[in-house]
mmCIF file of C-alpha atoms in Angstrom:
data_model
loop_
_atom_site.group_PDB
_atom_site.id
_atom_site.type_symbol
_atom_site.label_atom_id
_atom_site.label_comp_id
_atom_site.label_asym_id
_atom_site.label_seq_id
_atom_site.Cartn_x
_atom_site.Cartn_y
_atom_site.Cartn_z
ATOM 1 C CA UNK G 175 -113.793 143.355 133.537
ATOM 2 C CA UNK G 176 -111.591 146.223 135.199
ATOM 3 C CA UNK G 177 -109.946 147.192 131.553
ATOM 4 C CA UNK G 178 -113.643 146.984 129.690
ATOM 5 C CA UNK G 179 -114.502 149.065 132.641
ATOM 6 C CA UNK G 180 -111.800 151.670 132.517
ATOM 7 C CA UNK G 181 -112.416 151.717 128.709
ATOM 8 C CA UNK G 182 -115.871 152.898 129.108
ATOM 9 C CA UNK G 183 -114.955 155.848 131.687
ATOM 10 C CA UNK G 184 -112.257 156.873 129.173
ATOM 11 C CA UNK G 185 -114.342 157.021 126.139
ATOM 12 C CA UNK G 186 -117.397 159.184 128.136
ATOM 13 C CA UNK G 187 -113.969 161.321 129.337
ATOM 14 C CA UNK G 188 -113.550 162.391 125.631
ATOM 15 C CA UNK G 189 -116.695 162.853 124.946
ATOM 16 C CA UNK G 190 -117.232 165.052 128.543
ATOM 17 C CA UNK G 191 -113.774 167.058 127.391
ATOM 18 C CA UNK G 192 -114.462 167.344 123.657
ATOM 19 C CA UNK G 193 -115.125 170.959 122.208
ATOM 20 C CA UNK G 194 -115.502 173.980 124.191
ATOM 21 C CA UNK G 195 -116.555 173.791 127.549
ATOM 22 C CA UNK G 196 -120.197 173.739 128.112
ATOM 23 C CA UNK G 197 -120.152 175.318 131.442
ATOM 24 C CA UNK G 198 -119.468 178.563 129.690
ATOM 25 C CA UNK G 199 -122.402 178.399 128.188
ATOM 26 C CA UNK G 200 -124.720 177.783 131.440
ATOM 27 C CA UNK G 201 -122.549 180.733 134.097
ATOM 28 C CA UNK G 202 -123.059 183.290 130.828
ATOM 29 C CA UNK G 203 -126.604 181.961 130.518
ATOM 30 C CA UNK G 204 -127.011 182.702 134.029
ATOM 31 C CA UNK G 205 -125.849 186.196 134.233
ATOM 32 C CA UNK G 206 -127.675 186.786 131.015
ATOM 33 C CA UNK G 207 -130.938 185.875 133.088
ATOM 34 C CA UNK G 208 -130.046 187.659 136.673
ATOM 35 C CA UNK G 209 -129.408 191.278 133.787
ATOM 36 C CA UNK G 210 -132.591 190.394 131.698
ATOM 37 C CA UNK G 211 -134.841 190.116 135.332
ATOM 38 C CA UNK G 212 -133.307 193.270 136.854
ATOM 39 C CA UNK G 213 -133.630 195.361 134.025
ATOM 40 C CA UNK G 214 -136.878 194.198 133.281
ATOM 41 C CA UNK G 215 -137.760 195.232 136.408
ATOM 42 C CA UNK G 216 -135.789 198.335 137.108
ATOM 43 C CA UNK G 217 -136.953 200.066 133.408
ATOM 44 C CA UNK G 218 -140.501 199.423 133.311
ATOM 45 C CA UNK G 219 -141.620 198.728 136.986
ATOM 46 C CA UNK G 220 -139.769 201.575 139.060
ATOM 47 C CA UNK G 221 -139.789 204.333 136.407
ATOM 48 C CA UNK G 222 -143.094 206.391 135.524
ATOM 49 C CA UNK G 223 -142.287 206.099 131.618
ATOM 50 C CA UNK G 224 -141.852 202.397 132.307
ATOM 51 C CA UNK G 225 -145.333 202.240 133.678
ATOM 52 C CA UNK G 226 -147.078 204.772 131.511
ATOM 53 C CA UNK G 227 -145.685 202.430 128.803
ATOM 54 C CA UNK G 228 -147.052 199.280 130.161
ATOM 55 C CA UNK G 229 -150.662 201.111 131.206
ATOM 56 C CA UNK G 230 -151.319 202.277 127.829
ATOM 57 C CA UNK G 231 -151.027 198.620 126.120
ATOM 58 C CA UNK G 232 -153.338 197.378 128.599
ATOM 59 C CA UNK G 233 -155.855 199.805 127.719
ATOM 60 C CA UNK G 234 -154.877 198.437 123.980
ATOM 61 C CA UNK G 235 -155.760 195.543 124.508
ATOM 62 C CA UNK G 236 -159.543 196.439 125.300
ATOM 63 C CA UNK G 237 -159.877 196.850 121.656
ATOM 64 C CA UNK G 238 -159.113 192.921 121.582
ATOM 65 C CA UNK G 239 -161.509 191.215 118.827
ATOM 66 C CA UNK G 240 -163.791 188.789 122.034
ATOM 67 C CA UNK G 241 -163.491 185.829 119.766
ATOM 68 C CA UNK G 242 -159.649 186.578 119.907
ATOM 69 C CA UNK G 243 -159.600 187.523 123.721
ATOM 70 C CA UNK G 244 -161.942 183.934 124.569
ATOM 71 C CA UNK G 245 -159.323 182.285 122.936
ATOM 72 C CA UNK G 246 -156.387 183.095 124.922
ATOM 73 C CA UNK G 247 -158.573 183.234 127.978
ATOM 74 C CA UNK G 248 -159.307 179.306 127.159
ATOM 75 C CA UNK G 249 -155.689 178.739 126.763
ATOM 76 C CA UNK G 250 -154.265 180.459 129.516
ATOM 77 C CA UNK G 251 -157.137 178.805 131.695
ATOM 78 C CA UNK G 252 -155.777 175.749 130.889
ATOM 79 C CA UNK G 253 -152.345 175.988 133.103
ATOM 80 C CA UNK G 254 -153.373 175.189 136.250
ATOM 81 C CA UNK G 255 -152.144 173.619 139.151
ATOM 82 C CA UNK G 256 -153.603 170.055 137.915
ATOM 83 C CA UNK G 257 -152.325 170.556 134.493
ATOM 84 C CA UNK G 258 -148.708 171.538 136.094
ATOM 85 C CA UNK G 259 -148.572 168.590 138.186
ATOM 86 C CA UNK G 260 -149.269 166.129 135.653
ATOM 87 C CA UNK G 261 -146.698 167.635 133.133
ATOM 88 C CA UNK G 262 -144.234 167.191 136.547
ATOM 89 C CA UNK G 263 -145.150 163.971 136.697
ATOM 90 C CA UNK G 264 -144.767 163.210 133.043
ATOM 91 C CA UNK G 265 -141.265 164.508 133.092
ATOM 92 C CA UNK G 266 -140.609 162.674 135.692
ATOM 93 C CA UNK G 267 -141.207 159.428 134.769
ATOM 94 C CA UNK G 268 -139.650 160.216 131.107
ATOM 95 C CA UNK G 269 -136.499 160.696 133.437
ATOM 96 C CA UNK G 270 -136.824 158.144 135.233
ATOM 97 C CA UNK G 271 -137.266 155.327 131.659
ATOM 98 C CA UNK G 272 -133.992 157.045 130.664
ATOM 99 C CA UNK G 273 -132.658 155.482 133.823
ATOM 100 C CA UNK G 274 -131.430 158.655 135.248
ATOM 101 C CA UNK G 275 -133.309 159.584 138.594
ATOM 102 C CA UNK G 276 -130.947 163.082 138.150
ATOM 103 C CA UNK G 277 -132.399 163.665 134.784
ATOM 104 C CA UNK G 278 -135.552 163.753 136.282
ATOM 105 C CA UNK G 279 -134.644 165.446 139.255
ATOM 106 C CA UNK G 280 -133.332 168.397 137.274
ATOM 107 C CA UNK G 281 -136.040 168.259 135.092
ATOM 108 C CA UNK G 282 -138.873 168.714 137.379
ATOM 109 C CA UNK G 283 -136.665 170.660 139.676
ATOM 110 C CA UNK G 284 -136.508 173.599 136.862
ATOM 111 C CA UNK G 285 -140.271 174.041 136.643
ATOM 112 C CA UNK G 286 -140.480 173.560 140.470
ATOM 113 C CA UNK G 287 -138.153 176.112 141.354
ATOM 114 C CA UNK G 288 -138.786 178.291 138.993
ATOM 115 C CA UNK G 289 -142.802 178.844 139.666
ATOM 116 C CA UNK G 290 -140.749 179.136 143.504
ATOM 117 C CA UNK G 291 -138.691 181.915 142.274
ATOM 118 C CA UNK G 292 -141.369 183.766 140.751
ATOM 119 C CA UNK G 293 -144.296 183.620 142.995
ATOM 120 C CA UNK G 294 -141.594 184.690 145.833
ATOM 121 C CA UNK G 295 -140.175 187.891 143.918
ATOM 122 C CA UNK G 296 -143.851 188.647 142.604
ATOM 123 C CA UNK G 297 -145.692 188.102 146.346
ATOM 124 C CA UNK G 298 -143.391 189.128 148.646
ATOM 125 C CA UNK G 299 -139.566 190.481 147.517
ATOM 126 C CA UNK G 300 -141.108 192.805 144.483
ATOM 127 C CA UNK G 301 -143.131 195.828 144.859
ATOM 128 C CA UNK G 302 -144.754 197.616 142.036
ATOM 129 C CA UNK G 303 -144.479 201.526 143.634
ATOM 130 C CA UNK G 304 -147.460 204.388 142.518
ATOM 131 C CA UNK G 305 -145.510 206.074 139.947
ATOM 132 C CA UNK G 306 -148.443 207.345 137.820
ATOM 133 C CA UNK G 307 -151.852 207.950 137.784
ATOM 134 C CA UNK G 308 -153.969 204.796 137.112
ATOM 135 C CA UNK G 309 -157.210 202.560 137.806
ATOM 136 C CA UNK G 310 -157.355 199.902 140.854
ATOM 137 C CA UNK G 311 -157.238 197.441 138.134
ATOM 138 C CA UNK G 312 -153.741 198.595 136.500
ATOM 139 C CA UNK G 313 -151.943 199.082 139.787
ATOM 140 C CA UNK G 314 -151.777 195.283 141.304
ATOM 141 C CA UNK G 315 -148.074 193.450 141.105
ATOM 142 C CA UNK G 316 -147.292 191.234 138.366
ATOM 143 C CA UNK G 317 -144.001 191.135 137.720
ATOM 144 C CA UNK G 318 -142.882 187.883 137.155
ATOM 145 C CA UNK G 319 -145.428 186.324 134.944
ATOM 146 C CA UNK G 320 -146.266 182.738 136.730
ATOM 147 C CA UNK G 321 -148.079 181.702 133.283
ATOM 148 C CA UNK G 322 -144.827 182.474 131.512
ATOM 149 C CA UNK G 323 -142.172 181.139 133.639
ATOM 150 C CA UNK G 324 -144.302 177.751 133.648
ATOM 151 C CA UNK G 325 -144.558 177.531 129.572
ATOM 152 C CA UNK G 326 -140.817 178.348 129.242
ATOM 153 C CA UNK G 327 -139.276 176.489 132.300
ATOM 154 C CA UNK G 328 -141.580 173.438 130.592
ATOM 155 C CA UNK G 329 -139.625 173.763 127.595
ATOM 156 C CA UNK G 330 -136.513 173.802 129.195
ATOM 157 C CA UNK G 331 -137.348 170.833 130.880
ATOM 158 C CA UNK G 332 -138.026 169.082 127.934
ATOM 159 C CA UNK G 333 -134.856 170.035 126.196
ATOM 160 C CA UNK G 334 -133.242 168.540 129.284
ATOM 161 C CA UNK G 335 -135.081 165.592 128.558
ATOM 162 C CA UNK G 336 -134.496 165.180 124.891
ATOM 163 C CA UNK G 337 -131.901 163.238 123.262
ATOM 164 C CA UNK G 338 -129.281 165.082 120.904
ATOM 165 C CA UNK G 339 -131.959 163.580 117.966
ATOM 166 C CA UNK G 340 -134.993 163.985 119.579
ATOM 167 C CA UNK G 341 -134.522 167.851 120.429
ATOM 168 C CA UNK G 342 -135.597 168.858 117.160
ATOM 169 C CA UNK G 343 -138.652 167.283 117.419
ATOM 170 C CA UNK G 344 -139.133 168.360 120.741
ATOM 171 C CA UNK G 345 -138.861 171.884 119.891
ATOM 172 C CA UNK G 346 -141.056 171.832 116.884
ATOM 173 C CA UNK G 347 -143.932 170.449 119.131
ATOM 174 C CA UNK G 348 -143.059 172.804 122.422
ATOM 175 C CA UNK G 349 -141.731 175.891 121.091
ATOM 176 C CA UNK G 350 -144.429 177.776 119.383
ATOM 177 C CA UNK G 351 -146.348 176.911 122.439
ATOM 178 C CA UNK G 352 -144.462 178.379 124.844
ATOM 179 C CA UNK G 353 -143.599 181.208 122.987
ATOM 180 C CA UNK G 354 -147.603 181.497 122.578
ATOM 181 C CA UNK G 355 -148.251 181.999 126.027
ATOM 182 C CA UNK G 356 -146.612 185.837 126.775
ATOM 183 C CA UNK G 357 -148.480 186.891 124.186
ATOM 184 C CA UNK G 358 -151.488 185.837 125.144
ATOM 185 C CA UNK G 359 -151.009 186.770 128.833
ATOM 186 C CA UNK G 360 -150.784 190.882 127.241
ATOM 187 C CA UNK G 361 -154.294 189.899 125.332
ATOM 188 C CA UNK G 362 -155.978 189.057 128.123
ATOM 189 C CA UNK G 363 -154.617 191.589 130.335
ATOM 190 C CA UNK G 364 -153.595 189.465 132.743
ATOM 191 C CA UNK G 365 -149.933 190.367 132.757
ATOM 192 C CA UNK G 366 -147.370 193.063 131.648
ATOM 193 C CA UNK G 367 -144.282 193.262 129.114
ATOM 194 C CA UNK G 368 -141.940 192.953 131.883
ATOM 195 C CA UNK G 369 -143.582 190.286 133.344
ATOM 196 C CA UNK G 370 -142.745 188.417 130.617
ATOM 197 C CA UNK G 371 -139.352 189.461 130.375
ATOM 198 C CA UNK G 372 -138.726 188.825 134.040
ATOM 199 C CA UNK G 373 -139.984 184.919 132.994
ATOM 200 C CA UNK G 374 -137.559 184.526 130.822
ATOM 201 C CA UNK G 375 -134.326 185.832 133.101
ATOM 202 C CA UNK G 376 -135.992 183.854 135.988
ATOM 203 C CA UNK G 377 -135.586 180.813 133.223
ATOM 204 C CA UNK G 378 -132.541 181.160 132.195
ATOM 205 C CA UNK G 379 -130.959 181.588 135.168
ATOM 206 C CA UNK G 380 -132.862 178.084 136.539
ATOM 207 C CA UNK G 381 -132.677 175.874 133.942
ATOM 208 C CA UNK G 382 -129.236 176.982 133.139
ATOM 209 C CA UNK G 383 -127.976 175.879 136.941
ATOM 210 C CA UNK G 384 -129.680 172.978 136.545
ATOM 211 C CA UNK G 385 -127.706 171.934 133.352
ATOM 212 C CA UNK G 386 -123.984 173.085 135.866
ATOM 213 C CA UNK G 387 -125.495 170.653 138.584
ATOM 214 C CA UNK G 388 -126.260 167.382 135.703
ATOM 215 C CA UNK G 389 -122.856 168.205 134.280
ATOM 216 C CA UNK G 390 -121.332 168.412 137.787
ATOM 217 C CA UNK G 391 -122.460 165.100 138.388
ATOM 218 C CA UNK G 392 -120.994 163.954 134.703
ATOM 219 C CA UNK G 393 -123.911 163.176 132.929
ATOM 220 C CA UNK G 394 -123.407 165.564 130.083
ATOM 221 C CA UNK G 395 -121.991 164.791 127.200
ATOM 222 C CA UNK G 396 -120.632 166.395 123.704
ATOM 223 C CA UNK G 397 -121.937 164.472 120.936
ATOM 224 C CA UNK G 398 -120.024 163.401 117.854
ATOM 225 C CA UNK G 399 -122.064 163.336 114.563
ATOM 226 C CA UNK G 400 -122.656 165.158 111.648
ATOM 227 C CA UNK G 401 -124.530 168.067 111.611
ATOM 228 C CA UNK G 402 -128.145 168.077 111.138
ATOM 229 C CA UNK G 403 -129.292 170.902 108.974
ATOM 230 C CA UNK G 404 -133.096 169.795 108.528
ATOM 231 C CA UNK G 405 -133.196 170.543 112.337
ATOM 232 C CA UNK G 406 -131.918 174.129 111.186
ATOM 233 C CA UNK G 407 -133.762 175.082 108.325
ATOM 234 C CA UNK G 408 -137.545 173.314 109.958
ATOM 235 C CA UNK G 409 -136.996 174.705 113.703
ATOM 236 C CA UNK G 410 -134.316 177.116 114.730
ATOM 237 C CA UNK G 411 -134.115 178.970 111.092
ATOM 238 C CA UNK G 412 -138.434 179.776 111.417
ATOM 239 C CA UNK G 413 -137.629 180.390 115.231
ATOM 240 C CA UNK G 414 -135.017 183.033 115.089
ATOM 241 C CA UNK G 415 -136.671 184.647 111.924
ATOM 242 C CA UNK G 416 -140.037 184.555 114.067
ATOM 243 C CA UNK G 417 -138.128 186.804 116.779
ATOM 244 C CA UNK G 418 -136.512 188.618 114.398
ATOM 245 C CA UNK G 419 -139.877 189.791 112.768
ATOM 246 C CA UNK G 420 -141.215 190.231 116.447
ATOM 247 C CA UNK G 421 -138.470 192.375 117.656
ATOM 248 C CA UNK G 422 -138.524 194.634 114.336
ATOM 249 C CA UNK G 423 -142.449 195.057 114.081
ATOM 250 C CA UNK G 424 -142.793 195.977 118.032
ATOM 251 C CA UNK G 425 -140.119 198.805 117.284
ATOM 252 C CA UNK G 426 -141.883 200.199 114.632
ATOM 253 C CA UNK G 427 -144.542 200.529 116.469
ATOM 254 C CA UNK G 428 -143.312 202.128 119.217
ATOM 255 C CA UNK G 429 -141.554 204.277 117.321
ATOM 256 C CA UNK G 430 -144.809 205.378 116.015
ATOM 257 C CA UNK G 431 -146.876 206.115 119.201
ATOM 258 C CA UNK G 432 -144.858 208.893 120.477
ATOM 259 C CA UNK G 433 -147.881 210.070 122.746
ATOM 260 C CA UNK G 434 -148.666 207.532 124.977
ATOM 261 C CA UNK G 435 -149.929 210.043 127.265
ATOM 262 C CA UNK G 436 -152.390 211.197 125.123
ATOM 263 C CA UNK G 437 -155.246 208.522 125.555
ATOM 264 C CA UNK G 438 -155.798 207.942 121.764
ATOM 265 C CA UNK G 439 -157.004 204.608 121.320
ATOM 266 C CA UNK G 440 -155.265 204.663 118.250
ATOM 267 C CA UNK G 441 -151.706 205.330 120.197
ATOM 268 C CA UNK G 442 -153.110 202.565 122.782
ATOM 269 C CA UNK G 443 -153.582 199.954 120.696
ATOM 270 C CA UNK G 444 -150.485 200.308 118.768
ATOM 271 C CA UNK G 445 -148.467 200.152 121.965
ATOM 272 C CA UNK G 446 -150.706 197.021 122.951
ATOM 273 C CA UNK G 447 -149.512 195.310 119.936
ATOM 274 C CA UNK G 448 -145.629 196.511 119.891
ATOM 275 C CA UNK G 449 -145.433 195.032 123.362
ATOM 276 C CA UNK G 450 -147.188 191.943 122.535
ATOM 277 C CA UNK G 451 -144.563 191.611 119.985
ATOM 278 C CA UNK G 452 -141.210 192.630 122.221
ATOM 279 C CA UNK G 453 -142.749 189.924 124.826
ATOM 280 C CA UNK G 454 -142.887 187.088 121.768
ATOM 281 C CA UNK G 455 -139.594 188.237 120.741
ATOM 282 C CA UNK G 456 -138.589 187.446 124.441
ATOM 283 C CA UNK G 457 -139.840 184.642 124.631
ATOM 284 C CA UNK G 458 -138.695 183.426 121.718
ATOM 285 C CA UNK G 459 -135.049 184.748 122.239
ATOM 286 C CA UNK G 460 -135.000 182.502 125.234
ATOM 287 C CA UNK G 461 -136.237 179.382 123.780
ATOM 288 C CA UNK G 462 -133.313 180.003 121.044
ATOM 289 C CA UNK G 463 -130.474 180.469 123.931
ATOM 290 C CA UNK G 464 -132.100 177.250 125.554
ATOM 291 C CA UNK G 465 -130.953 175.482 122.496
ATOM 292 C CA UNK G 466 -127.745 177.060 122.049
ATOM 293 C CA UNK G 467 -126.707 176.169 125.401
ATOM 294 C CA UNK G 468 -127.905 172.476 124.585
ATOM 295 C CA UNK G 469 -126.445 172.255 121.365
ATOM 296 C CA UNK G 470 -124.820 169.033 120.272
ATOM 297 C CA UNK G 471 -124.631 167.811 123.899
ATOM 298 C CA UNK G 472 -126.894 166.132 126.187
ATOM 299 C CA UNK G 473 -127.702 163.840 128.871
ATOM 300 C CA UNK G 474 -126.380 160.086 129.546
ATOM 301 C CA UNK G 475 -127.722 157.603 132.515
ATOM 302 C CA UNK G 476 -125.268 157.397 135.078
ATOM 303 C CA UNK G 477 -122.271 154.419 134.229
ATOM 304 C CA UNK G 478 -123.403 151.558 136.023
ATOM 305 C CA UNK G 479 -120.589 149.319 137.825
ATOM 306 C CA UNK G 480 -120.815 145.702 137.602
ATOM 307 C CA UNK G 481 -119.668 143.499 140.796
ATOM 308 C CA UNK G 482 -115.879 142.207 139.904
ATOM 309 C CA UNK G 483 -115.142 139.145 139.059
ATOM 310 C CA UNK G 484 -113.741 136.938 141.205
ATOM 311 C CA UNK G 485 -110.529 136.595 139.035
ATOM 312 C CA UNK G 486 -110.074 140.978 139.121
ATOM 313 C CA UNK G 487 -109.778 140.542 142.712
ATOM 314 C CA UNK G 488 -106.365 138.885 142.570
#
C-alpha cells in the first residue's frame, strides 16, 4: 500500500513540475491587473481629457436605437443579487462533485471577492474629482464597473472549474457573454470605459491569486496530451480576432473625432462607439489571458490517503 501510495505522489510530482512554471503566469497576471486598474483610473478618471473623453460617449450613446438600448437594459437587469447567488451556489456545488471543497472555495471566492474589491474602491477608496464641466447625471462615481467585474470574475470561475477538455466548451458558452456585458453597460449609460477596464485589472489580479493559492495547496496540474487545435480555430482563434477587430475599429474612430469638445452629435456618437469597442476589446483581452494562464493545466481533487494496512505497519 505505502509503494502504490508513494507511486501516486510521484507521478502528480511530474505532472506538478512538468513545463514552465505556472506561477509565472498568475504573479505577471497579477501585476498586469494592479497596472491595467491604476491606469485605468489615473488616465481617464483624474485627468480633464480623460473625462471629457468619457462625457462625450455618454452623450453618444443617447442616439442609441430604444429597441437596442431595451435590450441591454433587459440584460444588464438580469445580474442581480439573486441571479449572483445562485451562479455562487452553482459553482459551488460543481466544486464540490469534483470532490474538491478548495476548488469550490476558490471558485466562489473569485466572484466574492472580487464584487468586494470593487464596490470598496468604487464606494469608498475612489473618488471621481470635478475636472470639467458636466450634468448631475455625468458626475456620480463609477469606476469599477460591478456589472463587469461579476460577468468576467464568473468566467474565471468557470475556467477554474473546467477540466483541461471541458474548457473549450466552457468558453464557447461563457465568453461572448461576458465579453457582452461592458458593452452593454456604455449603451445603457450606466457605466464608463474605465470602468470597464478597472473590471478587468480587478479580475485579473483575483482570479489570478486564486489560481497561486489552488496551486499552493498542489492541486494544479500540467497536463500531458496532444494538442487540441479545434479548441483553437472554434474559440480562442474567433476570440482574439474579435479583440483584434475591437481594438482596431475603436482607434479609428477616435482618431476621427478630434473635437470632442465641440458637442457635435456626430463627434459624440463616434466616440460612444470607439469606446464601446476599446471596452469589448478589454474585455475580451482578459478573457484571452484567463486562458493563457490556464492553458494545458488544471485542477485535481486532493490525493486521498487510505488507512495502512496492518502488514505496512511492521
Amino acid at each position: 500500500m505505502t509503494s502504490e501510495l508513494g507511486a501516486v505522489e510521484e507521478e502528480r510530482g511530474e505532472h506538478l513540475s512538468s513545463g514552465r512554471d505556472p506561477r509565472r503566469r498568475w504573479w505577471a497576471l497579477v501585476g498586469v491587473g494592479a497596472v491595467v486598474l491604476v491606469a485605468s483610473y489615473v488616465g481617464f478618471v483624474l485627468t480633464a481629457p480623460g473625462q471629457a473623453l468619457e462625457n462625450a460617449a455618454l452623450r453618444g450613446a443617447d442616439q442609441v436605437a430604444e429597441q437596442r438600448l431595451a435590450e441591454s437594459d433587459e440584460v444588464l437587469a438580469g445580474i442581480t443579487v439573486l441571479s449572483l447567488g445562485l451562479a455562487c451556489a452553482f459553482i459551488a456545488v460543481v466544486g464540490l462533485a469534483r470532490r474538491s471543497p478548495q476548488l469550490a472555495v476558490a471558485a466562489v471566492g473569485t466572484i466574492v471577492v472580487g464584487q468586494v474589491v470593487t464596490q470598496g474602491l468604487k464606494r469608498v477608496v475612489l473618488p471621481r474629482p470635478a475636472l470639467v464641466e458636466a450634468s448631475a447625471g455625468y458626475t456620480g462615481n463609477s469606476f469599477p464597473s460591478g456589472h463587469t467585474t461579476i460577468a468576467l470574475t464568473v468566467l474565471a470561475a468557470a475556467l477554474l472549474l473546467a477540466t483541461w477538455r471541458a474548457r473549450g466548451v466552457v468558453m464557447f458558452f461563457v465568453a461572448p457573454w461576458a465579453v457582452a456585458i461592458a458593452g452593454y453597460t456604455l449603451e445603457s449609460k450606466w457605466h464608463r470605459l474605465s470602468d470597464t477596464l478597472g473590471s478587468a485589472g480587478v479580475t485579473l489580479a483575483v482570479a489570478s491569486l486564486a489560481a497561486l493559492w489552488l496551486h499552493r495547496r498542489g492541486l494544479v496540474r500540467a497536463v500531458q496530451a496532444p494538442v487540441r487545435r479545434a479548441r483553437v480555430v472554434l474559440v480562442v482563434a474567433p476570440l482574439a480576432l474579435g479583440a483584434a477587430a475591437s481594438l482596431a475599429l475603436g482607434l479609428f474612430l477616435l482618431l476621427a473625432s478630434s473635437d470632442v469638445l465641440g458637442r457635435d452629435p456626430v463627434v459624440e456618437y463616434n466616440v460612444y462607439l470607439a469606446l464601446q469597442s476599446l471596452a469589448a476589446f478589454g474585455s475580451a483581452t482578459t478573457v484571452l489571458l484567463l486562458w493563457w494562464s490556464w492553458h494545458r493545466l488544471e485542477v485535481v481533487a486532493p490525493a486521498r490517503r487510505e488507512p495502512a494496512a496492518p502488514g505496512d505497519a511492521a
